[in-house]
């Protein structure tokens, strides 16, 4: 996505003044009398999200006023300035005063410029921002470009974003940063990755295991695993049409893992990075895997299929087993996995799971600092017994329906033994209705928080 920052020196940038109900009286008192009268005539009262363009004497724009929540507002949105690109007339702007968090405001401005225009004209706003003093513009551009990558991948419909197309994007990303790329396709998966093969074998679009390697072999090993279900019909346990409607987003874990990898490689963090993406389409055909089928996973654990619509954990299981064999210092997986997580926490707040207390605290801190919300949930040992099967080691879908996100995490934990630390994030990857800096559609979730975590550990 084009940079929204104006790097050339300019004195013509229009000032944006942030106001709240608490500061409005003082700010309007400093305005010229005609500007005060214009604001009064337009009934501007510094309401959060409201914008007022103040005219200059020559007919141009003298100044822009933009309302924020008061400092003590319980639901204050640090990304509120992300609404500006969609409200401002074309031009070059600068922050005349500081919002609550200038760095997040600048990032929100960049994120708010995103538009998905692959299939119809949807031009990005013709606005540019003079970088605020003290803000690392390169870092913000890195995050905004990564978010655009994740959003573009998720927003692209499945007819144009199947396993092969996802592999091509990963290949292009690897080539850009000088990374190694490998991909195992189709029936070649069956001997060593039987769960990935089972989920993807009914589709005419062959399943794949995408594998990217980058960085100095002497650096600590960090492995990222992303669920790449490019479309999910539910398999023979077919979803209703309402549940299938946005299943192009079911590769959101892969999209966000690629966004995270892009940031890591662009920043040249001191890690030995590996990215694994099982890319499949969960389709319906005569050779589709069935309820009560049993497969022996890569790890040797036999898995009974309790529900073919719980396919994401199956493909992640084989990929996690492969990743775990190398004993990485940190193993992270992301996936759009359970409706239970959305019922518990909604679309904006993905749960994460880990038994590493230090890692959990660091993730929570980075999620807060980046306004990339995450919420820890427990790997509750008593529920592990719910995975028991009468005919196999475990089932992929315990009966009863309770604690679905937790039991999914416990299922995946069975495939991780040797990693120094393991982190599982159950993301949604989608914004149901537009908010500042977050347009409706595919979303970059958890990637910015995790990038900040890795930056702090491996700079």
Tab-separated table of N, CA and C in Angstrom, residues 52-142:
chain	number	residue	atom	x	y	z
A	52	UNK	N	-14.668	19.007	11.854
A	52	UNK	CA	-15.092	20.297	11.324
A	52	UNK	C	-13.918	20.943	10.601
A	53	UNK	N	-14.135	21.296	9.331
A	53	UNK	CA	-13.134	21.998	8.545
A	53	UNK	C	-13.391	23.494	8.675
A	54	UNK	N	-12.401	24.213	9.199
A	54	UNK	CA	-12.530	25.660	9.371
A	54	UNK	C	-11.976	26.363	8.132
A	55	UNK	N	-12.765	27.221	7.501
A	55	UNK	CA	-12.312	27.872	6.267
A	55	UNK	C	-11.339	29.009	6.541
A	56	UNK	N	-10.428	29.203	5.592
A	56	UNK	CA	-9.523	30.354	5.626
A	56	UNK	C	-10.169	31.514	4.867
A	57	UNK	N	-9.604	32.688	5.045
A	57	UNK	CA	-10.165	33.873	4.396
A	57	UNK	C	-10.104	33.780	2.882
A	58	UNK	N	-9.119	33.027	2.355
A	58	UNK	CA	-8.988	32.919	0.902
A	58	UNK	C	-9.815	31.781	0.313
A	59	UNK	N	-10.626	31.137	1.153
A	59	UNK	CA	-11.468	30.042	0.680
A	59	UNK	C	-10.853	28.671	0.852
A	60	UNK	N	-9.602	28.619	1.266
A	60	UNK	CA	-8.946	27.343	1.533
A	60	UNK	C	-9.327	26.803	2.904
A	61	UNK	N	-8.524	25.863	3.398
A	61	UNK	CA	-8.754	25.272	4.720
A	61	UNK	C	-7.746	25.858	5.689
A	62	UNK	N	-8.246	26.467	6.744
A	62	UNK	CA	-7.362	27.047	7.752
A	62	UNK	C	-6.922	26.008	8.766
A	63	UNK	N	-7.853	25.126	9.138
A	63	UNK	CA	-7.596	24.216	10.243
A	63	UNK	C	-8.697	23.153	10.259
A	64	UNK	N	-8.369	22.005	10.837
A	64	UNK	CA	-9.360	20.951	11.010
A	64	UNK	C	-9.487	20.659	12.498
A	65	UNK	N	-10.705	20.577	12.970
A	65	UNK	CA	-10.978	20.163	14.345
A	65	UNK	C	-11.522	18.746	14.331
A	66	UNK	N	-11.026	17.918	15.248
A	66	UNK	CA	-11.480	16.525	15.287
A	66	UNK	C	-11.682	16.109	16.729
A	67	UNK	N	-12.869	15.574	17.018
A	67	UNK	CA	-13.229	15.222	18.384
A	67	UNK	C	-12.724	13.851	18.816
A	68	UNK	N	-12.212	13.799	20.042
A	68	UNK	CA	-11.803	12.554	20.690
A	68	UNK	C	-12.587	12.377	21.985
A	69	UNK	N	-12.586	11.172	22.517
A	69	UNK	CA	-13.191	10.937	23.820
A	69	UNK	C	-12.390	11.660	24.906
A	70	UNK	N	-13.049	11.990	25.986
A	70	UNK	CA	-12.333	12.570	27.119
A	70	UNK	C	-11.343	11.557	27.680
A	71	UNK	N	-10.333	12.084	28.361
A	71	UNK	CA	-9.250	11.231	28.862
A	71	UNK	C	-9.746	10.136	29.799
A	72	UNK	N	-10.829	10.397	30.544
A	72	UNK	CA	-11.321	9.417	31.511
A	72	UNK	C	-12.451	8.559	30.952
A	73	UNK	N	-12.693	8.635	29.645
A	73	UNK	CA	-13.777	7.866	29.033
A	73	UNK	C	-13.434	6.378	29.062
A	74	UNK	N	-14.359	5.549	29.543
A	74	UNK	CA	-14.074	4.123	29.719
A	74	UNK	C	-13.824	3.414	28.391
A	75	UNK	N	-14.463	3.878	27.332
A	75	UNK	CA	-14.326	3.215	26.032
A	75	UNK	C	-13.523	4.068	25.057
A	76	UNK	N	-12.539	4.778	25.565
A	76	UNK	CA	-11.701	5.617	24.704
A	76	UNK	C	-10.997	4.753	23.657
A	77	UNK	N	-11.066	5.179	22.404
A	77	UNK	CA	-10.500	4.408	21.305
A	77	UNK	C	-9.204	5.071	20.834
A	78	UNK	N	-8.042	4.453	21.096
A	78	UNK	CA	-6.775	5.048	20.633
A	78	UNK	C	-6.684	5.158	19.118
A	79	UNK	N	-7.520	4.383	18.406
A	79	UNK	CA	-7.516	4.416	16.944
A	79	UNK	C	-8.552	5.382	16.375
A	80	UNK	N	-9.169	6.207	17.208
A	80	UNK	CA	-10.164	7.158	16.716
A	80	UNK	C	-9.629	8.012	15.549
A	81	UNK	N	-8.358	8.456	15.585
A	81	UNK	CA	-7.845	9.227	14.441
A	81	UNK	C	-7.798	8.453	13.130
A	82	UNK	N	-7.997	7.152	13.195
A	82	UNK	CA	-8.045	6.353	11.975
A	82	UNK	C	-9.247	6.649	11.101
A	83	UNK	N	-10.214	7.373	11.648
A	83	UNK	CA	-11.368	7.787	10.840
A	83	UNK	C	-11.037	8.970	9.942
A	84	UNK	N	-9.963	9.677	10.241
A	84	UNK	CA	-9.648	10.917	9.523
A	84	UNK	C	-9.483	10.743	8.013
A	85	UNK	N	-8.769	9.725	7.526
A	85	UNK	CA	-8.586	9.625	6.067
A	85	UNK	C	-9.897	9.560	5.289
A	86	UNK	N	-10.923	9.007	5.888
A	86	UNK	CA	-12.202	8.917	5.208
A	86	UNK	C	-13.049	10.176	5.324
A	87	UNK	N	-12.610	11.127	6.138
A	87	UNK	CA	-13.375	12.347	6.371
A	87	UNK	C	-12.725	13.586	5.778
A	88	UNK	N	-11.407	13.567	5.656
A	88	UNK	CA	-10.670	14.764	5.242
A	88	UNK	C	-10.746	14.999	3.731
A	89	UNK	N	-10.767	16.253	3.323
A	89	UNK	CA	-10.583	16.553	1.901
A	89	UNK	C	-9.152	16.188	1.486
A	90	UNK	N	-8.911	15.968	0.188
A	90	UNK	CA	-7.540	15.673	-0.257
A	90	UNK	C	-6.576	16.769	0.185
A	91	UNK	N	-5.359	16.342	0.568
A	91	UNK	CA	-4.367	17.325	0.982
A	91	UNK	C	-3.326	16.730	1.904
A	92	UNK	N	-2.444	17.590	2.383
A	92	UNK	CA	-1.375	17.223	3.309
A	92	UNK	C	-1.715	17.805	4.672
A	93	UNK	N	-1.571	16.982	5.720
A	93	UNK	CA	-1.999	17.386	7.052
A	93	UNK	C	-0.886	17.116	8.062
A	94	UNK	N	-1.044	17.744	9.215
A	94	UNK	CA	-0.151	17.492	10.348
A	94	UNK	C	-0.966	17.571	11.633
A	95	UNK	N	-0.470	16.905	12.668
A	95	UNK	CA	-1.103	17.001	13.975
A	95	UNK	C	-0.655	18.315	14.634
A	96	UNK	N	-1.622	19.174	14.969
A	96	UNK	CA	-1.282	20.447	15.606
A	96	UNK	C	-1.067	20.292	17.099
A	97	UNK	N	-1.681	19.285	17.677
A	97	UNK	CA	-1.461	18.981	19.092
A	97	UNK	C	-1.462	17.466	19.245
A	98	UNK	N	-1.144	17.013	20.407
A	98	UNK	CA	-0.970	15.573	20.607
A	98	UNK	C	-2.293	14.912	20.972
A	99	UNK	N	-2.659	13.824	20.275
A	99	UNK	CA	-3.748	12.983	20.773
A	99	UNK	C	-3.246	12.203	21.990
A	100	UNK	N	-4.034	11.260	22.467
A	100	UNK	CA	-3.624	10.544	23.688
A	100	UNK	C	-2.351	9.736	23.465
A	101	UNK	N	-2.221	9.137	22.303
A	101	UNK	CA	-1.023	8.369	21.969
A	101	UNK	C	-0.674	8.719	20.526
A	102	UNK	N	0.341	9.549	20.352
A	102	UNK	CA	0.659	10.064	19.022
A	102	UNK	C	1.077	8.942	18.068
A	103	UNK	N	1.852	7.974	18.567
A	103	UNK	CA	2.289	6.869	17.700
A	103	UNK	C	1.099	6.052	17.213
A	104	UNK	N	0.195	5.699	18.135
A	104	UNK	CA	-0.977	4.931	17.723
A	104	UNK	C	-1.891	5.746	16.820
A	105	UNK	N	-1.944	7.051	17.041
A	105	UNK	CA	-2.768	7.900	16.175
A	105	UNK	C	-2.212	7.910	14.749
A	106	UNK	N	-0.888	8.005	14.627
A	106	UNK	CA	-0.266	7.984	13.303
A	106	UNK	C	-0.459	6.627	12.635
A	107	UNK	N	-0.321	5.558	13.417
A	107	UNK	CA	-0.565	4.216	12.878
A	107	UNK	C	-2.018	4.083	12.437
A	108	UNK	N	-2.941	4.574	13.254
A	108	UNK	CA	-4.355	4.504	12.906
A	108	UNK	C	-4.644	5.262	11.621
A	109	UNK	N	-3.997	6.415	11.450
A	109	UNK	CA	-4.163	7.198	10.224
A	109	UNK	C	-3.743	6.350	9.015
A	110	UNK	N	-2.603	5.671	9.135
A	110	UNK	CA	-2.119	4.823	8.043
A	110	UNK	C	-3.062	3.647	7.794
A	111	UNK	N	-3.505	2.994	8.868
A	111	UNK	CA	-4.417	1.858	8.723
A	111	UNK	C	-5.753	2.304	8.135
A	112	UNK	N	-6.160	3.513	8.460
A	112	UNK	CA	-7.433	4.029	7.963
A	112	UNK	C	-7.424	4.365	6.487
A	113	UNK	N	-6.248	4.410	5.885
A	113	UNK	CA	-6.144	4.681	4.444
A	113	UNK	C	-6.331	3.425	3.597
A	114	UNK	N	-6.393	2.257	4.236
A	114	UNK	CA	-6.520	1.013	3.476
A	114	UNK	C	-7.847	0.941	2.734
A	115	UNK	N	-7.802	0.497	1.491
A	115	UNK	CA	-8.988	0.191	0.714
A	115	UNK	C	-8.725	-1.085	-0.088
A	116	UNK	N	-9.726	-1.949	-0.185
A	116	UNK	CA	-9.607	-3.162	-0.995
A	116	UNK	C	-10.215	-2.872	-2.354
A	117	UNK	N	-9.390	-2.803	-3.379
A	117	UNK	CA	-9.864	-2.377	-4.685
A	117	UNK	C	-9.571	-3.341	-5.806
A	118	UNK	N	-9.463	-4.634	-5.500
A	118	UNK	CA	-9.082	-5.593	-6.547
A	118	UNK	C	-10.182	-5.774	-7.593
A	119	UNK	N	-11.434	-5.657	-7.188
A	119	UNK	CA	-12.521	-6.010	-8.095
A	119	UNK	C	-13.392	-4.828	-8.520
A	120	UNK	N	-13.225	-3.692	-7.880
A	120	UNK	CA	-13.927	-2.492	-8.314
A	120	UNK	C	-13.135	-1.289	-7.827
A	121	UNK	N	-13.380	-0.151	-8.452
A	121	UNK	CA	-12.651	1.058	-8.092
A	121	UNK	C	-12.918	1.409	-6.627
A	122	UNK	N	-11.883	1.485	-5.854
A	122	UNK	CA	-12.011	1.844	-4.442
A	122	UNK	C	-10.714	2.546	-4.045
A	123	UNK	N	-10.558	3.750	-4.555
A	123	UNK	CA	-9.299	4.469	-4.396
A	123	UNK	C	-9.022	4.809	-2.933
A	124	UNK	N	-7.756	4.730	-2.587
A	124	UNK	CA	-7.347	5.164	-1.247
A	124	UNK	C	-7.534	6.672	-1.130
A	125	UNK	N	-7.824	7.168	0.072
A	125	UNK	CA	-7.993	8.608	0.257
A	125	UNK	C	-6.743	9.377	-0.176
A	126	UNK	N	-6.950	10.513	-0.788
A	126	UNK	CA	-5.825	11.325	-1.270
A	126	UNK	C	-5.372	12.280	-0.169
A	127	UNK	N	-4.924	11.681	0.910
A	127	UNK	CA	-4.446	12.462	2.052
A	127	UNK	C	-3.074	11.949	2.453
A	128	UNK	N	-2.253	12.842	2.952
A	128	UNK	CA	-0.935	12.477	3.460
A	128	UNK	C	-0.721	13.196	4.780
A	129	UNK	N	0.086	12.568	5.624
A	129	UNK	CA	0.323	13.089	6.965
A	129	UNK	C	1.803	13.371	7.147
A	130	UNK	N	2.122	14.550	7.619
A	130	UNK	CA	3.493	14.852	8.015
A	130	UNK	C	3.781	14.056	9.283
A	131	UNK	N	4.813	13.236	9.304
A	131	UNK	CA	5.058	12.395	10.479
A	131	UNK	C	5.219	13.233	11.742
A	132	UNK	N	4.510	12.887	12.804
A	132	UNK	CA	4.694	13.612	14.068
A	132	UNK	C	6.114	13.435	14.595
A	133	UNK	N	6.603	14.420	15.303
A	133	UNK	CA	7.942	14.352	15.896
A	133	UNK	C	8.046	13.163	16.841
A	134	UNK	N	9.190	12.484	16.756
A	134	UNK	CA	9.463	11.385	17.675
A	134	UNK	C	8.841	10.058	17.304
A	135	UNK	N	8.122	10.011	16.189
A	135	UNK	CA	7.472	8.762	15.766
A	135	UNK	C	8.352	8.051	14.747
A	136	UNK	N	8.536	6.741	14.952
A	136	UNK	CA	9.322	5.923	14.028
A	136	UNK	C	8.457	5.612	12.804
A	137	UNK	N	8.585	6.432	11.775
A	137	UNK	CA	7.741	6.294	10.593
A	137	UNK	C	7.960	4.956	9.901
A	138	UNK	N	9.202	4.513	9.833
A	138	UNK	CA	9.497	3.241	9.168
A	138	UNK	C	8.764	2.085	9.851
A	139	UNK	N	8.706	2.125	11.170
A	139	UNK	CA	8.021	1.060	11.914
A	139	UNK	C	6.518	1.102	11.654
A	140	UNK	N	5.953	2.290	11.583
A	140	UNK	CA	4.522	2.400	11.314
A	140	UNK	C	4.210	1.919	9.902
A	141	UNK	N	5.030	2.305	8.939
A	141	UNK	CA	4.831	1.833	7.568
A	141	UNK	C	4.934	0.314	7.511
A	142	UNK	N	5.887	-0.240	8.251
A	142	UNK	CA	6.054	-1.697	8.290
A	142	UNK	C	4.767	-2.367	8.786
